[in-house]
Backbone as JSON, one array per atom type, in Angstrom:
{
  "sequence": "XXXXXXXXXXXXXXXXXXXXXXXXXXXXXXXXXXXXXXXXXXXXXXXXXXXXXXXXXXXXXXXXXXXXXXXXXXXXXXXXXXXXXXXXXXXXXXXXXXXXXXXXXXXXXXXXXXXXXXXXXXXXXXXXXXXXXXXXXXXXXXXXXXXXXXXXXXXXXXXXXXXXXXXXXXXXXXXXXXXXXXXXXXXXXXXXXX",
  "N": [[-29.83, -22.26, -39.05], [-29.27, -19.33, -38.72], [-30.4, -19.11, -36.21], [-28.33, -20.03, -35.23], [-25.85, -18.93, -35.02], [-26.35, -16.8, -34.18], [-27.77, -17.53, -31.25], [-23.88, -18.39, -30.56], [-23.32, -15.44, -31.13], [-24.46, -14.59, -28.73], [-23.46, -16.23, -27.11], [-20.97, -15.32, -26.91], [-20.6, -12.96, -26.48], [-21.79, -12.8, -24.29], [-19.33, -14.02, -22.78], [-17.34, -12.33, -23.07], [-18.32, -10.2, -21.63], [-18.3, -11.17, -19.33], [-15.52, -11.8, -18.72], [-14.41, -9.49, -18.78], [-12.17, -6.92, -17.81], [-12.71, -4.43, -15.52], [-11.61, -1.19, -14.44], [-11.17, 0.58, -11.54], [-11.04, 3.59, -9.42], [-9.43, 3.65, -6.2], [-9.07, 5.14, -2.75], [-6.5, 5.21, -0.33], [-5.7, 5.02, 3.09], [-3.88, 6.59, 5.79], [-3.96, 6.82, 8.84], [-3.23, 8.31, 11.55], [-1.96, 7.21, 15.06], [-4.42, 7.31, 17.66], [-4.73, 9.32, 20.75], [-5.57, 7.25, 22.95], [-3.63, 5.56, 21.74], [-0.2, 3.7, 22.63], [2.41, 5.65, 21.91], [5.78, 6.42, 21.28], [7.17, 9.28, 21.67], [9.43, 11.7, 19.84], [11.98, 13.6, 19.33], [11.94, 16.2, 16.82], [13.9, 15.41, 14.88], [14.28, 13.82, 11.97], [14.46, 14.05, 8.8], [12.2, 13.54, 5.98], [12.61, 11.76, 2.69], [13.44, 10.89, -0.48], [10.83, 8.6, -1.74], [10.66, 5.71, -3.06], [9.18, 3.89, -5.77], [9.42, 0.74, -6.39], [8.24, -1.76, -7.23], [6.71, -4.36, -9.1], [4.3, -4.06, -10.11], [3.09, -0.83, -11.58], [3.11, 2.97, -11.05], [-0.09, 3.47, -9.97], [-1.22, 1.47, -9.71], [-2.54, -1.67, -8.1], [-3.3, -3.77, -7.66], [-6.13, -6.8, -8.03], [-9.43, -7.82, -8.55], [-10.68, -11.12, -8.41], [-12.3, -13.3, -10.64], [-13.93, -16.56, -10.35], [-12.62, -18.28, -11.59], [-10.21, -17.32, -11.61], [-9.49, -15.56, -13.27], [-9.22, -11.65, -14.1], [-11.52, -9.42, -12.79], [-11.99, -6.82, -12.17], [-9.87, -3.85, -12.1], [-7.8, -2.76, -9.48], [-6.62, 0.66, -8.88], [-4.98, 3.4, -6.89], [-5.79, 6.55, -6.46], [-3.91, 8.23, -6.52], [-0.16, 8.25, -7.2], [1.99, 5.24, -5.96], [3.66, 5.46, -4.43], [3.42, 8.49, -3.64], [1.39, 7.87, -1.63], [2.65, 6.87, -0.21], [4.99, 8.75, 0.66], [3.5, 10.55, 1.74], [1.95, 8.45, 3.95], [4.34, 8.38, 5.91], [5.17, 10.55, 6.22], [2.73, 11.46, 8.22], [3.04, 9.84, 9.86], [5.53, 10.46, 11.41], [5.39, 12.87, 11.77], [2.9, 12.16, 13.81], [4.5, 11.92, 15.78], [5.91, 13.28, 16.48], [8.56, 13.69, 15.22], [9.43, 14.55, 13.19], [11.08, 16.38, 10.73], [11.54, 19.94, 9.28], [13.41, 21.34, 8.52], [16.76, 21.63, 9.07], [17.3, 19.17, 9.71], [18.92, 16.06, 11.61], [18.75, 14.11, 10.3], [17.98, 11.66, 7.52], [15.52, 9.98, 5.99], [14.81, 7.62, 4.3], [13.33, 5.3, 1.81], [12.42, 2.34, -0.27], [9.84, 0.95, -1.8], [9.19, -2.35, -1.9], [6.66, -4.01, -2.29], [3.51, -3.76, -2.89], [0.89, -4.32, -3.22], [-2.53, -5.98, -3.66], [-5.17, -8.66, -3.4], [-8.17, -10.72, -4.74], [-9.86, -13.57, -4.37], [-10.81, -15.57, -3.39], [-10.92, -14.4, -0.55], [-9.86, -11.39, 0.8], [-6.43, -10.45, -0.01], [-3.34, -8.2, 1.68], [-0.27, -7.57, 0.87], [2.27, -5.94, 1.98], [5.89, -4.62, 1.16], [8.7, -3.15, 2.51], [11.64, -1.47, 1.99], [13.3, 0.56, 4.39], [15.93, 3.15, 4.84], [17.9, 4.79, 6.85], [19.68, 7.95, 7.3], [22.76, 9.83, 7.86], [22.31, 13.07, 7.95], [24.21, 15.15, 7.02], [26.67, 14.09, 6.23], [25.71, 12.13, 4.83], [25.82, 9.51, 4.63], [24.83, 6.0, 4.99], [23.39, 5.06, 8.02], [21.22, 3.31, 9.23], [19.74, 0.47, 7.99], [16.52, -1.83, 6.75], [14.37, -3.96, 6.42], [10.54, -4.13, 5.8], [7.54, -5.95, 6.09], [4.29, -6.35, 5.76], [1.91, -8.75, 5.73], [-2.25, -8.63, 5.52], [-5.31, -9.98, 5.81], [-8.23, -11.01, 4.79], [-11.83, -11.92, 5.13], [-14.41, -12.05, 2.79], [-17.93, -11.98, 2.54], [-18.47, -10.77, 0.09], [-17.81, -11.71, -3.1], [-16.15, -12.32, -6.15], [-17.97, -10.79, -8.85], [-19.74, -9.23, -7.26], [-17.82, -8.24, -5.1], [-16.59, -5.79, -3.23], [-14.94, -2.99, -3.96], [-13.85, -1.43, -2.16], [-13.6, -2.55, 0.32], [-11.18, -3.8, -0.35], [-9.69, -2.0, -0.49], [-9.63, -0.89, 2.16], [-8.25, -2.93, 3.29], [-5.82, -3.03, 1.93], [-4.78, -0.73, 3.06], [-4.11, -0.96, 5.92], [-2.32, -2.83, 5.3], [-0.51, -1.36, 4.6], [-0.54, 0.81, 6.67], [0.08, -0.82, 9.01], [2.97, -1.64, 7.89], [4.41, 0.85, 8.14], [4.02, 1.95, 10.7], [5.57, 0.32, 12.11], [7.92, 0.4, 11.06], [8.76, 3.6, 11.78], [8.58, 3.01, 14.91], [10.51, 1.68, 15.2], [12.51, 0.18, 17.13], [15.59, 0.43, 17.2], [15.78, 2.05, 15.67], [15.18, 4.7, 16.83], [16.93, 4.29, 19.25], [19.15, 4.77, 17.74], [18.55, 7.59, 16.69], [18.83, 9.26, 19.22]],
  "CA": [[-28.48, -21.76, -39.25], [-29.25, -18.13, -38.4], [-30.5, -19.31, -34.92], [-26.77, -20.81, -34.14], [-24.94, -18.04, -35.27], [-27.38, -16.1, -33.45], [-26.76, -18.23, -30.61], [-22.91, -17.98, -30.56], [-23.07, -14.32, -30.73], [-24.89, -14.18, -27.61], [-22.54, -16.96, -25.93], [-19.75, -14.55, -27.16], [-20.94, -11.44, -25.7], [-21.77, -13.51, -22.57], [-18.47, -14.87, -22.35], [-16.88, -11.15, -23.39], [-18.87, -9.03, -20.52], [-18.11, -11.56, -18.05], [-14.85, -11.7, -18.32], [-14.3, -8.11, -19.2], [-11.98, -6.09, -16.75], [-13.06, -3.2, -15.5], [-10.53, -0.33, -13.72], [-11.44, 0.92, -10.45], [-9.89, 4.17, -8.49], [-9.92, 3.82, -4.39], [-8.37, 6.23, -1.83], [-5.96, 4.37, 0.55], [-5.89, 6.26, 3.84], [-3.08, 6.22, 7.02], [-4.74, 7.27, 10.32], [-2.22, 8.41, 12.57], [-2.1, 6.98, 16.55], [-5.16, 7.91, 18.41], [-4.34, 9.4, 22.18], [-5.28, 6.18, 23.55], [-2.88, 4.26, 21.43], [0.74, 4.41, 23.2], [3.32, 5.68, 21.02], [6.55, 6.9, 21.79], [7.35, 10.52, 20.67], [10.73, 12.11, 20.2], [12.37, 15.19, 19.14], [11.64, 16.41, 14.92], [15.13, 14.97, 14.11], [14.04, 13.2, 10.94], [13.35, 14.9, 7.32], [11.65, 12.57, 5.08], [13.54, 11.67, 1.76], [13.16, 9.93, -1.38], [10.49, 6.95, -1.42], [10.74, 4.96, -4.58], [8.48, 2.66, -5.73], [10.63, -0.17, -8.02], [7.8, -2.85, -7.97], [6.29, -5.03, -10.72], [3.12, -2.88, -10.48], [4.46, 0.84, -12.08], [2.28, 4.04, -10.31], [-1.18, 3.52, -8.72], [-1.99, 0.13, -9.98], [-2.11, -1.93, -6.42], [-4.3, -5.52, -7.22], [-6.89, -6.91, -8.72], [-10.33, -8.61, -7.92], [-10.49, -12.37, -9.72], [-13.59, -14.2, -10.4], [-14.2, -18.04, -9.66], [-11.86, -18.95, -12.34], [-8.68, -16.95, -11.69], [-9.41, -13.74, -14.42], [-9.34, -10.54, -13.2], [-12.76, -8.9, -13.35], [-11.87, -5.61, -11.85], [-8.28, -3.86, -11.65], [-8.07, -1.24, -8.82], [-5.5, 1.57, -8.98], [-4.77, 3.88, -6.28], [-6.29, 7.87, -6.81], [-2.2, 8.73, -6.44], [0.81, 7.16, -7.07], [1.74, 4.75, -4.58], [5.08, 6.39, -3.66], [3.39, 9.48, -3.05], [0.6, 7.86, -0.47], [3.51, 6.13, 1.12], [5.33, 9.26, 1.6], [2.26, 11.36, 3.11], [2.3, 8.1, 5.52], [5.48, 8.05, 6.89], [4.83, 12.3, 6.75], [2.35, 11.63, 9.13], [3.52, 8.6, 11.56], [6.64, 10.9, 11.57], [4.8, 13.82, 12.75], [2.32, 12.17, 15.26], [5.5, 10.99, 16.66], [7.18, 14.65, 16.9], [9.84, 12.91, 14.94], [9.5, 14.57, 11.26], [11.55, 18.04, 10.69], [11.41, 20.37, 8.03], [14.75, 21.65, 8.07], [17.86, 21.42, 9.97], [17.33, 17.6, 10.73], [20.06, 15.7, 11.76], [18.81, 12.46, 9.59], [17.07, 11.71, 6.38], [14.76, 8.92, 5.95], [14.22, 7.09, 2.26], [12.29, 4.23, 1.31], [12.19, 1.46, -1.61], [8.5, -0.04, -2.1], [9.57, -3.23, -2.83], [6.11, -5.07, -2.55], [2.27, -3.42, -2.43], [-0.4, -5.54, -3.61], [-3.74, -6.31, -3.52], [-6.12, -9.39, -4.02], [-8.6, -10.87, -4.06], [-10.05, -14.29, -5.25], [-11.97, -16.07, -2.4], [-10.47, -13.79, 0.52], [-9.09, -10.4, 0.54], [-4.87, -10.42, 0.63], [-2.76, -7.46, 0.74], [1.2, -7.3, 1.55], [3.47, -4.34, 1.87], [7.11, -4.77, 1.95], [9.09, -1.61, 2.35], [12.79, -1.13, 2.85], [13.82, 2.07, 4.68], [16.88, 3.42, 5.14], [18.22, 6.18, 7.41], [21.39, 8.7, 6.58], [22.88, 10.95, 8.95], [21.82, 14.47, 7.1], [25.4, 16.17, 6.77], [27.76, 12.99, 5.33], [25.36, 10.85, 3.95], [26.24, 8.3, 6.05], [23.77, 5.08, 5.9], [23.71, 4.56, 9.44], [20.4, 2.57, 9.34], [18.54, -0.2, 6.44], [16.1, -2.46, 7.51], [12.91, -4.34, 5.43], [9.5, -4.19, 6.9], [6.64, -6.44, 5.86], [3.1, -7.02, 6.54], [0.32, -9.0, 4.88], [-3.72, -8.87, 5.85], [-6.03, -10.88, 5.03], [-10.18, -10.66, 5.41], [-12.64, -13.19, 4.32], [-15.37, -11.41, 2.71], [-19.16, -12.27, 1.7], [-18.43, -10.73, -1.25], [-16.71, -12.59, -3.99], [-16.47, -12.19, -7.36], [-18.86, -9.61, -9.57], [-20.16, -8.63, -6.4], [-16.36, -7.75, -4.47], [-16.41, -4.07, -2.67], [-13.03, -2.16, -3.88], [-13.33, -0.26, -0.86], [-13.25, -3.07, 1.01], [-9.92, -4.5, -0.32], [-8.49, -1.03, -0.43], [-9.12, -0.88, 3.52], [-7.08, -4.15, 3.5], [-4.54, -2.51, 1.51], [-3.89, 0.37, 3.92], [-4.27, -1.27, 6.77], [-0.57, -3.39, 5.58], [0.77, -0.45, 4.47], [-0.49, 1.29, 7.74], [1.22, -2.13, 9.99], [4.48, -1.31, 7.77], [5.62, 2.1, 8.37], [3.91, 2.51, 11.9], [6.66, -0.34, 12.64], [9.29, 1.38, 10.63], [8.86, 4.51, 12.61], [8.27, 2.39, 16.48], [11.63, 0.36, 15.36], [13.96, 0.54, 18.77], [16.99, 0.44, 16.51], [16.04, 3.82, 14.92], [14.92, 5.1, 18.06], [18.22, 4.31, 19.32], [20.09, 5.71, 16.36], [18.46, 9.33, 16.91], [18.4, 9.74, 20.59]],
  "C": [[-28.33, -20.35, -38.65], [-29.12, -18.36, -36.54], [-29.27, -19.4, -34.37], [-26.3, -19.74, -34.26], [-25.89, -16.55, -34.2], [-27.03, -16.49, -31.49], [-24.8, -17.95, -29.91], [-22.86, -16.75, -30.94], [-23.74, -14.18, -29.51], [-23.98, -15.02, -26.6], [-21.02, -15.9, -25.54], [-20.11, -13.46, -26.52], [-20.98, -11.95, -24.71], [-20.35, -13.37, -21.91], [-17.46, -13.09, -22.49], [-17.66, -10.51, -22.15], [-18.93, -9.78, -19.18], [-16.75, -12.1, -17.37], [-13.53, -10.63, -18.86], [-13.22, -7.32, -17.34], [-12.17, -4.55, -16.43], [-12.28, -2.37, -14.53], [-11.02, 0.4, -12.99], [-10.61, 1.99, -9.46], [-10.32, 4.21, -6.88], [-8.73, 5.29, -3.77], [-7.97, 5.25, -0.98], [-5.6, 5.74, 1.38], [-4.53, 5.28, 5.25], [-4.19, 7.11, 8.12], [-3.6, 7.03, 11.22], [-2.72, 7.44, 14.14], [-2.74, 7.45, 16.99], [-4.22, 8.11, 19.99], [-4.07, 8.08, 22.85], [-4.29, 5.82, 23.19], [-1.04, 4.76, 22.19], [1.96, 4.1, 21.7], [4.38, 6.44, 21.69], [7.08, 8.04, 21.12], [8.88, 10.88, 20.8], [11.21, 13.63, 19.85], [12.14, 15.15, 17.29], [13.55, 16.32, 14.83], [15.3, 14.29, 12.93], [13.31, 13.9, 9.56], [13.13, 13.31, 6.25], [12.31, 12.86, 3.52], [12.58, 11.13, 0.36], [12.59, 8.51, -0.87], [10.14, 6.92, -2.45], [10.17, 3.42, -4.62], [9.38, 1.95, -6.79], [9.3, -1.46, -7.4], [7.4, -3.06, -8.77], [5.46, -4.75, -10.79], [3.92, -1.7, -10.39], [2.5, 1.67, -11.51], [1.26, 3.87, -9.47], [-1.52, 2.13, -8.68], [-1.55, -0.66, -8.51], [-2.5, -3.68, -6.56], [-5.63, -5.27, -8.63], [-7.89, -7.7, -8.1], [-10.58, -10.14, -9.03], [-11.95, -13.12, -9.64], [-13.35, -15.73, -10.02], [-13.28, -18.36, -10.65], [-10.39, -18.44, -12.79], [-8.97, -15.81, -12.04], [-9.73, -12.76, -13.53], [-10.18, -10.15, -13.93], [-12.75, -7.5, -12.95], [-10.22, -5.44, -11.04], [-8.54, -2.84, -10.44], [-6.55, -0.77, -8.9], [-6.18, 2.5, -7.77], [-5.33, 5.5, -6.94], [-4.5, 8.61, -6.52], [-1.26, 7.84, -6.57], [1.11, 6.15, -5.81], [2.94, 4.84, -3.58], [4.64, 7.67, -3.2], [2.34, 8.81, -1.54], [1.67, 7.14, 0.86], [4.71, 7.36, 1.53], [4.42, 10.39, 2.06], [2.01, 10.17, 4.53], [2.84, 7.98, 6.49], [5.79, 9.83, 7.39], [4.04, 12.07, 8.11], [1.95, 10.57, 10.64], [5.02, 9.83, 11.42], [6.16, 11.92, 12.76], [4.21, 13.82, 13.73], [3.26, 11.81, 15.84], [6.3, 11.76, 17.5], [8.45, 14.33, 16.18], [10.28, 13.66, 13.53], [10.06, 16.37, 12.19], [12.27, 18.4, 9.45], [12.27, 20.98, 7.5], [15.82, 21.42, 9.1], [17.84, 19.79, 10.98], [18.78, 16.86, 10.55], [20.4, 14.39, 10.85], [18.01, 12.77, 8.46], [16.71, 10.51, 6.36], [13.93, 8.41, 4.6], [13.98, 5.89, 2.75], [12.35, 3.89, -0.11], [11.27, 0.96, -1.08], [8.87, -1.36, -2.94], [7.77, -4.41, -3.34], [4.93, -4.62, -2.2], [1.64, -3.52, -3.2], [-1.32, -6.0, -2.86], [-4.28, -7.11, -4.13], [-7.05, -9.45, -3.97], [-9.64, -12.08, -4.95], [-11.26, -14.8, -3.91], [-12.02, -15.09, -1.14], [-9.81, -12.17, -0.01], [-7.51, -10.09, 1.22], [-4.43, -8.64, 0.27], [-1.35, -7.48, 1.55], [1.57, -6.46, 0.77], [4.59, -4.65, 2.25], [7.81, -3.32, 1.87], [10.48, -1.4, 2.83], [13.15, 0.16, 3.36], [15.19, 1.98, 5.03], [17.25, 4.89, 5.78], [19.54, 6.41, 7.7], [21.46, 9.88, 7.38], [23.16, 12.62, 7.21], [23.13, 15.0, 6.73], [26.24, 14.95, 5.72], [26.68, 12.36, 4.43], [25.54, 9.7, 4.37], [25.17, 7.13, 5.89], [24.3, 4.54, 6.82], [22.3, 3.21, 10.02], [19.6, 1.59, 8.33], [17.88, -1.4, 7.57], [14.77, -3.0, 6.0], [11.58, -4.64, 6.47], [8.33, -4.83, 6.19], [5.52, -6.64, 6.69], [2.24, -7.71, 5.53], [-1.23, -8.87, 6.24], [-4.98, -9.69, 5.18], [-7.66, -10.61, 6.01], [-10.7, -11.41, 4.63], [-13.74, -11.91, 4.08], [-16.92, -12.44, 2.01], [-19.05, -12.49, 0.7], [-17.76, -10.97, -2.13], [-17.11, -12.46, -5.53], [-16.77, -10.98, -8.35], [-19.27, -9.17, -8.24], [-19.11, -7.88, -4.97], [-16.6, -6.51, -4.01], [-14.88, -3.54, -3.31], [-12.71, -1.76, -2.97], [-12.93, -1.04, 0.36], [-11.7, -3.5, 0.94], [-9.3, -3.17, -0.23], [-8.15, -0.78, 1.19], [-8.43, -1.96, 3.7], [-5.57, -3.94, 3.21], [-3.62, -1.22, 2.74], [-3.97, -0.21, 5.17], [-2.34, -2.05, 6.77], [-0.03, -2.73, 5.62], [0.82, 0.6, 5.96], [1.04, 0.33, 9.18], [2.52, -1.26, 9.79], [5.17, 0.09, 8.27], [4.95, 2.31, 10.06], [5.37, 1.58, 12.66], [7.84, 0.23, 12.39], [9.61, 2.38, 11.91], [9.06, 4.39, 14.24], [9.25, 2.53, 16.4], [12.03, 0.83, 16.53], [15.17, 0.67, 18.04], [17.17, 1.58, 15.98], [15.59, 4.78, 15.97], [16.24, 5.52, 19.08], [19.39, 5.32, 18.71], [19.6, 7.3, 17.04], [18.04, 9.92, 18.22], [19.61, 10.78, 20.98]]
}
Protein backbone atom coordinates (compact mmCIF):
# COMPACT_ATOMS: atom_id res chain seq x y z
CA UNK A 1 0.00 0.00 0.00
CA UNK A 2 2.78 2.43 0.92
CA UNK A 3 4.70 1.28 -2.25
CA UNK A 4 1.58 2.58 -4.56
CA UNK A 5 1.11 5.67 -2.97
CA UNK A 6 4.71 5.91 -3.11
CA UNK A 7 4.50 5.10 -6.61
CA UNK A 8 1.83 7.70 -7.62
CA UNK A 9 3.71 10.38 -5.97
CA UNK A 10 6.55 9.83 -8.13
CA UNK A 11 4.21 9.43 -11.37
CA UNK A 12 2.82 12.83 -10.09
CA UNK A 13 5.92 14.69 -9.80
CA UNK A 14 6.93 13.07 -13.13
CA UNK A 15 3.94 14.12 -14.78
CA UNK A 16 4.17 17.80 -12.82
CA UNK A 17 8.01 18.62 -13.93
CA UNK A 18 7.32 17.54 -17.31
CA UNK A 19 4.74 19.42 -18.03
CA UNK A 20 5.75 22.38 -15.98
CA UNK A 21 6.19 25.75 -17.96
CA UNK A 22 9.01 27.49 -17.59
CA UNK A 23 9.43 31.54 -18.70
CA UNK A 24 12.23 32.43 -20.80
CA UNK A 25 13.63 36.19 -21.65
CA UNK A 26 15.36 36.53 -25.37
CA UNK A 27 16.62 39.74 -27.07
CA UNK A 28 15.02 40.18 -30.56
CA UNK A 29 17.44 42.17 -32.69
CA UNK A 30 16.84 44.38 -36.27
CA UNK A 31 20.10 44.66 -38.27
CA UNK A 32 19.87 47.45 -40.48
CA UNK A 33 20.90 47.04 -44.56
CA UNK A 34 24.46 46.13 -44.96
CA UNK A 35 26.35 48.36 -47.90
CA UNK A 36 26.05 45.52 -50.12
CA UNK A 37 22.35 45.22 -49.70
CA UNK A 38 20.60 47.87 -52.18
CA UNK A 39 18.34 50.12 -50.49
CA UNK A 40 16.95 53.18 -51.56
CA UNK A 41 17.67 56.29 -49.36
CA UNK A 42 15.78 59.54 -49.24
CA UNK A 43 15.64 62.76 -47.54
CA UNK A 44 14.84 62.59 -43.16
CA UNK A 45 11.19 63.54 -43.99
CA UNK A 46 9.63 61.02 -41.62
CA UNK A 47 9.33 61.33 -37.59
CA UNK A 48 8.37 58.15 -36.10
CA UNK A 49 5.01 58.12 -34.08
CA UNK A 50 2.96 56.07 -31.92
CA UNK A 51 3.40 52.12 -32.35
CA UNK A 52 0.75 50.27 -30.44
CA UNK A 53 0.72 46.91 -29.73
CA UNK A 54 -3.34 45.74 -29.47
CA UNK A 55 -2.59 41.92 -29.79
CA UNK A 56 -3.86 38.89 -27.84
CA UNK A 57 -0.34 38.60 -26.32
CA UNK A 58 -0.19 42.04 -23.80
CA UNK A 59 3.83 43.41 -23.47
CA UNK A 60 6.83 41.09 -24.12
CA UNK A 61 5.14 37.79 -24.14
CA UNK A 62 5.83 36.69 -28.04
CA UNK A 63 5.26 32.45 -28.18
CA UNK A 64 5.76 29.53 -26.70
CA UNK A 65 7.79 26.21 -27.13
CA UNK A 66 5.18 22.95 -27.02
CA UNK A 67 6.22 19.51 -26.30
CA UNK A 68 5.07 16.30 -28.31
CA UNK A 69 1.67 16.65 -26.98
CA UNK A 70 0.65 20.27 -27.63
CA UNK A 71 1.54 21.85 -23.76
CA UNK A 72 3.66 24.54 -23.56
CA UNK A 73 6.92 23.64 -21.83
CA UNK A 74 8.61 26.95 -22.08
CA UNK A 75 6.96 30.56 -22.54
CA UNK A 76 9.43 33.13 -24.02
CA UNK A 77 8.89 36.86 -23.47
CA UNK A 78 10.76 39.50 -25.11
CA UNK A 79 13.63 41.53 -22.63
CA UNK A 80 11.25 44.80 -23.73
CA UNK A 81 7.97 45.37 -24.65
CA UNK A 82 7.23 44.48 -28.05
CA UNK A 83 6.03 47.97 -29.12
CA UNK A 84 9.11 49.38 -27.95
CA UNK A 85 11.52 46.79 -30.08
CA UNK A 86 9.26 47.52 -32.96
CA UNK A 87 9.71 51.13 -32.64
CA UNK A 88 13.72 51.05 -32.27
CA UNK A 89 13.16 48.95 -35.68
CA UNK A 90 11.44 51.11 -37.78
CA UNK A 91 13.99 53.94 -35.78
CA UNK A 92 16.56 52.24 -37.44
CA UNK A 93 15.30 51.02 -41.10
CA UNK A 94 14.18 54.73 -41.05
CA UNK A 95 17.55 56.00 -40.41
CA UNK A 96 19.68 53.58 -42.58
CA UNK A 97 17.41 54.88 -45.15
CA UNK A 98 18.14 58.76 -44.36
CA UNK A 99 14.41 58.79 -44.07
CA UNK A 100 13.80 59.28 -40.10
CA UNK A 101 13.78 63.13 -38.78
CA UNK A 102 13.83 64.43 -35.49
CA UNK A 103 12.05 67.50 -35.93
CA UNK A 104 10.53 69.56 -38.55
CA UNK A 105 9.35 66.41 -40.60
CA UNK A 106 6.87 66.82 -43.01
CA UNK A 107 5.16 63.22 -42.06
CA UNK A 108 4.57 61.07 -39.08
CA UNK A 109 4.66 57.42 -39.18
CA UNK A 110 2.43 55.12 -36.53
CA UNK A 111 1.97 51.57 -36.31
CA UNK A 112 -0.70 48.94 -34.84
CA UNK A 113 1.02 45.42 -34.00
CA UNK A 114 -1.70 43.53 -34.93
CA UNK A 115 0.03 40.00 -34.95
CA UNK A 116 3.72 38.89 -33.34
CA UNK A 117 4.06 35.42 -32.42
CA UNK A 118 6.16 32.75 -31.88
CA UNK A 119 6.12 28.83 -32.02
CA UNK A 120 7.17 26.15 -31.89
CA UNK A 121 5.96 22.44 -31.81
CA UNK A 122 7.78 20.32 -34.49
CA UNK A 123 9.18 23.45 -36.55
CA UNK A 124 9.88 26.91 -35.58
CA UNK A 125 6.83 29.54 -36.84
CA UNK A 126 6.83 33.14 -36.33
CA UNK A 127 4.38 35.86 -38.07
CA UNK A 128 4.36 39.59 -37.79
CA UNK A 129 1.52 41.54 -39.04
CA UNK A 130 1.84 45.26 -38.67
CA UNK A 131 -0.39 48.02 -39.94
CA UNK A 132 1.32 51.40 -40.55
CA UNK A 133 -0.03 54.41 -41.25
CA UNK A 134 1.42 57.71 -42.51
CA UNK A 135 -0.01 61.48 -41.64
CA UNK A 136 1.13 64.51 -43.22
CA UNK A 137 2.81 66.26 -39.91
CA UNK A 138 0.91 69.74 -39.93
CA UNK A 139 -3.08 68.56 -40.60
CA UNK A 140 -3.04 65.21 -39.58
CA UNK A 141 -4.00 64.13 -42.68
CA UNK A 142 -3.88 60.09 -43.15
CA UNK A 143 -2.47 60.20 -46.44
CA UNK A 144 -1.09 56.60 -46.24
CA UNK A 145 -2.46 52.87 -44.29
CA UNK A 146 -1.32 49.78 -45.45
CA UNK A 147 -0.90 46.03 -43.51
CA UNK A 148 2.35 44.24 -43.80
CA UNK A 149 2.83 40.57 -43.00
CA UNK A 150 5.44 38.02 -42.84
CA UNK A 151 5.71 34.52 -41.42
CA UNK A 152 9.17 32.25 -41.09
CA UNK A 153 9.47 29.14 -40.55
CA UNK A 154 12.79 26.77 -39.64
CA UNK A 155 12.82 23.14 -39.02
CA UNK A 156 14.96 22.54 -36.15
CA UNK A 157 16.84 19.37 -34.57
CA UNK A 158 15.71 20.55 -31.57
CA UNK A 159 12.26 19.77 -30.40
CA UNK A 160 10.74 19.72 -27.36
CA UNK A 161 12.76 19.87 -23.74
CA UNK A 162 15.66 20.29 -25.75
CA UNK A 163 14.22 23.64 -28.14
CA UNK A 164 16.94 26.70 -28.23
CA UNK A 165 14.87 30.08 -27.34
CA UNK A 166 17.44 31.81 -29.14
CA UNK A 167 16.83 30.00 -31.92
CA UNK A 168 13.06 30.78 -32.25
CA UNK A 169 13.71 34.32 -31.15
CA UNK A 170 16.07 34.64 -34.37
CA UNK A 171 12.92 33.40 -36.23
CA UNK A 172 10.97 35.94 -34.54
CA UNK A 173 13.05 38.93 -35.68
CA UNK A 174 13.83 37.87 -38.72
CA UNK A 175 9.51 38.37 -39.54
CA UNK A 176 9.49 41.28 -37.76
CA UNK A 177 12.80 42.34 -39.58
CA UNK A 178 10.87 41.13 -43.39
CA UNK A 179 7.87 43.45 -42.02
CA UNK A 180 9.03 46.86 -41.49
CA UNK A 181 12.11 46.65 -43.94
CA UNK A 182 9.01 46.30 -46.48
CA UNK A 183 7.02 48.95 -44.78
CA UNK A 184 9.82 51.38 -45.13
CA UNK A 185 10.98 49.98 -49.20
CA UNK A 186 6.98 50.36 -49.96
CA UNK A 187 6.94 52.47 -53.51
CA UNK A 188 3.63 53.94 -52.41
CA UNK A 189 5.30 55.69 -49.41
CA UNK A 190 8.21 56.45 -51.33
CA UNK A 191 5.98 58.10 -53.66
CA UNK A 192 3.95 59.89 -51.03
CA UNK A 193 7.21 61.73 -49.62
CA UNK A 194 9.16 62.57 -52.65
Amino acid sequence: MIKSFQRLGIIIGAITLLSSCQTYKVSLTYNPPSLSQRIIKGEPLIKLDKINDVRNLKGAEIGSIKNEFGIPIKSIYAKQPVSEITKTAFSHALKSRNLLSEKDAKYLLQADILQFECTQFSAQNAECRIRVHLYQAKTGRLIFSQYYYSTKTKVSPNVSYWSKVDEIASVASEALQDVVDRAVDDNRIRQIIK
